[in-house]
């Protein structure tokens, strides 16, 4: 996934312009039916069921769109809640433009008999 981050940023720049996109959420997705890194444009606030959120990239100027936090996130679930709020922004407009959000994920498919394919986390 780490090696794919520059490609995700370049793809967003090409698709939306260097200043035209806002956030890229990073994660791992299993049971996805294919292998490799992929950038998926977010169409709604749904989080893929088989995705483990790892963090996100904020484009220049987009930090002002982040939700106000009463305290810094401490646990994994705190970060997930911040990302869910960012996903909710994907259906809003700022300055007449829709907020552009994408998932940059590393997908892989486990073999049927791999114990990790049975694990819910």
mmCIF file of C-alpha atoms in Angstrom:
data_model
loop_
_atom_site.group_PDB
_atom_site.id
_atom_site.type_symbol
_atom_site.label_atom_id
_atom_site.label_comp_id
_atom_site.label_asym_id
_atom_site.label_seq_id
_atom_site.Cartn_x
_atom_site.Cartn_y
_atom_site.Cartn_z
ATOM 1 C CA UNK A 1 0.000 0.000 0.000
ATOM 2 C CA UNK A 2 2.777 2.422 0.901
ATOM 3 C CA UNK A 3 4.289 2.182 -2.589
ATOM 4 C CA UNK A 4 0.901 2.974 -4.159
ATOM 5 C CA UNK A 5 0.304 6.260 -2.286
ATOM 6 C CA UNK A 6 2.174 8.471 -4.811
ATOM 7 C CA UNK A 7 0.159 6.821 -7.606
ATOM 8 C CA UNK A 8 -3.110 7.475 -5.738
ATOM 9 C CA UNK A 9 -2.209 11.163 -5.367
ATOM 10 C CA UNK A 10 -1.221 11.432 -9.035
ATOM 11 C CA UNK A 11 -4.468 9.756 -10.108
ATOM 12 C CA UNK A 12 -6.532 12.198 -8.022
ATOM 13 C CA UNK A 13 -4.521 15.125 -9.461
ATOM 14 C CA UNK A 14 -5.147 13.912 -13.015
ATOM 15 C CA UNK A 15 -8.845 13.191 -12.383
ATOM 16 C CA UNK A 16 -9.758 16.300 -10.379
ATOM 17 C CA UNK A 17 -6.832 18.726 -10.722
ATOM 18 C CA UNK A 18 -4.088 19.226 -8.140
ATOM 19 C CA UNK A 19 -6.294 21.422 -5.949
ATOM 20 C CA UNK A 20 -9.618 19.790 -6.925
ATOM 21 C CA UNK A 21 -9.714 16.799 -4.584
ATOM 22 C CA UNK A 22 -9.935 16.646 -0.805
ATOM 23 C CA UNK A 23 -9.283 13.273 0.897
ATOM 24 C CA UNK A 24 -7.955 9.778 0.214
ATOM 25 C CA UNK A 25 -8.719 7.139 2.830
ATOM 26 C CA UNK A 26 -6.135 4.369 3.070
ATOM 27 C CA UNK A 27 -6.993 0.804 3.935
ATOM 28 C CA UNK A 28 -6.649 -2.897 3.403
ATOM 29 C CA UNK A 29 -9.507 -4.777 1.794
ATOM 30 C CA UNK A 30 -9.793 -8.546 1.754
ATOM 31 C CA UNK A 31 -12.188 -10.906 0.021
ATOM 32 C CA UNK A 32 -12.276 -8.237 -2.689
ATOM 33 C CA UNK A 33 -12.109 -10.579 -5.676
ATOM 34 C CA UNK A 34 -8.803 -9.226 -6.952
ATOM 35 C CA UNK A 35 -5.286 -8.411 -5.818
ATOM 36 C CA UNK A 36 -3.358 -5.152 -5.920
ATOM 37 C CA UNK A 37 -3.706 -1.481 -5.076
ATOM 38 C CA UNK A 38 -6.750 0.371 -6.379
ATOM 39 C CA UNK A 39 -8.189 3.866 -6.005
ATOM 40 C CA UNK A 40 -11.984 3.983 -5.768
ATOM 41 C CA UNK A 41 -13.941 7.240 -5.906
ATOM 42 C CA UNK A 42 -16.376 7.490 -2.991
ATOM 43 C CA UNK A 43 -20.003 7.860 -4.056
ATOM 44 C CA UNK A 44 -21.618 7.691 -0.603
ATOM 45 C CA UNK A 45 -20.727 7.410 3.076
ATOM 46 C CA UNK A 46 -20.638 3.598 3.119
ATOM 47 C CA UNK A 47 -17.425 1.939 4.280
ATOM 48 C CA UNK A 48 -16.613 -1.332 2.472
ATOM 49 C CA UNK A 49 -17.469 -4.177 4.862
ATOM 50 C CA UNK A 50 -14.182 -6.003 4.406
ATOM 51 C CA UNK A 51 -11.933 -2.926 4.744
ATOM 52 C CA UNK A 52 -9.536 -2.122 7.557
ATOM 53 C CA UNK A 53 -9.060 1.649 7.701
ATOM 54 C CA UNK A 54 -5.426 2.718 8.208
ATOM 55 C CA UNK A 55 -5.425 6.495 7.829
ATOM 56 C CA UNK A 56 -6.059 9.219 5.303
ATOM 57 C CA UNK A 57 -4.379 11.839 3.165
ATOM 58 C CA UNK A 58 -5.647 15.413 3.285
ATOM 59 C CA UNK A 59 -5.035 17.553 0.207
ATOM 60 C CA UNK A 60 -3.785 21.118 0.469
ATOM 61 C CA UNK A 61 -6.537 23.355 1.837
ATOM 62 C CA UNK A 62 -8.891 20.508 2.764
ATOM 63 C CA UNK A 63 -7.962 20.339 6.463
ATOM 64 C CA UNK A 64 -10.500 23.086 7.164
ATOM 65 C CA UNK A 65 -13.208 20.579 6.174
ATOM 66 C CA UNK A 66 -12.236 18.082 8.868
ATOM 67 C CA UNK A 67 -14.733 17.790 11.717
ATOM 68 C CA UNK A 68 -13.930 19.650 14.918
ATOM 69 C CA UNK A 69 -12.713 17.251 17.553
ATOM 70 C CA UNK A 70 -13.363 17.667 21.262
ATOM 71 C CA UNK A 71 -10.146 15.751 21.889
ATOM 72 C CA UNK A 72 -7.531 14.079 19.683
ATOM 73 C CA UNK A 73 -8.432 10.542 18.550
ATOM 74 C CA UNK A 74 -6.813 7.999 20.867
ATOM 75 C CA UNK A 75 -8.081 4.595 19.771
ATOM 76 C CA UNK A 76 -8.574 2.971 16.380
ATOM 77 C CA UNK A 77 -12.355 3.438 16.596
ATOM 78 C CA UNK A 78 -11.845 7.190 17.191
ATOM 79 C CA UNK A 79 -9.966 7.447 13.884
ATOM 80 C CA UNK A 80 -12.635 5.381 12.137
ATOM 81 C CA UNK A 81 -15.301 7.786 13.396
ATOM 82 C CA UNK A 82 -13.331 10.752 11.995
ATOM 83 C CA UNK A 83 -13.082 8.946 8.631
ATOM 84 C CA UNK A 84 -16.839 8.239 8.638
ATOM 85 C CA UNK A 85 -17.438 11.979 9.116
ATOM 86 C CA UNK A 86 -15.119 12.664 6.167
ATOM 87 C CA UNK A 87 -17.101 10.145 4.092
ATOM 88 C CA UNK A 88 -20.284 12.053 4.932
ATOM 89 C CA UNK A 89 -18.639 15.129 3.366
ATOM 90 C CA UNK A 90 -18.471 13.308 0.026
ATOM 91 C CA UNK A 91 -22.116 14.164 -0.587
ATOM 92 C CA UNK A 92 -21.732 17.859 0.247
ATOM 93 C CA UNK A 93 -20.578 20.897 -1.673
ATOM 94 C CA UNK A 94 -18.091 23.551 -0.634
ATOM 95 C CA UNK A 95 -17.744 26.724 -2.670
ATOM 96 C CA UNK A 96 -20.071 25.269 -5.284
ATOM 97 C CA UNK A 97 -17.980 22.105 -5.746
ATOM 98 C CA UNK A 98 -18.675 18.613 -4.471
ATOM 99 C CA UNK A 99 -16.164 17.390 -1.889
ATOM 100 C CA UNK A 100 -14.078 14.694 -3.617
ATOM 101 C CA UNK A 101 -13.098 11.673 -1.557
ATOM 102 C CA UNK A 102 -11.550 8.337 -2.590
ATOM 103 C CA UNK A 103 -10.513 5.061 -0.967
ATOM 104 C CA UNK A 104 -6.952 4.026 -1.762
ATOM 105 C CA UNK A 105 -6.831 0.364 -0.814
ATOM 106 C CA UNK A 106 -4.618 -2.657 -1.164
ATOM 107 C CA UNK A 107 -6.930 -5.510 -2.111
ATOM 108 C CA UNK A 108 -6.206 -9.170 -1.912
ATOM 109 C CA UNK A 109 -8.047 -12.447 -2.080
ATOM 110 C CA UNK A 110 -7.249 -15.295 0.282
ATOM 111 C CA UNK A 111 -7.329 -18.903 -0.815
ATOM 112 C CA UNK A 112 -10.480 -20.740 0.350
ATOM 113 C CA UNK A 113 -8.561 -22.760 2.918
ATOM 114 C CA UNK A 114 -6.531 -19.825 4.308
ATOM 115 C CA UNK A 115 -7.579 -19.245 7.963
ATOM 116 C CA UNK A 116 -7.366 -15.477 7.429
ATOM 117 C CA UNK A 117 -10.279 -15.740 4.995
ATOM 118 C CA UNK A 118 -12.428 -16.876 7.919
ATOM 119 C CA UNK A 119 -11.377 -14.064 10.267
ATOM 120 C CA UNK A 120 -13.834 -11.163 10.587
ATOM 121 C CA UNK A 121 -11.126 -8.544 11.337
#
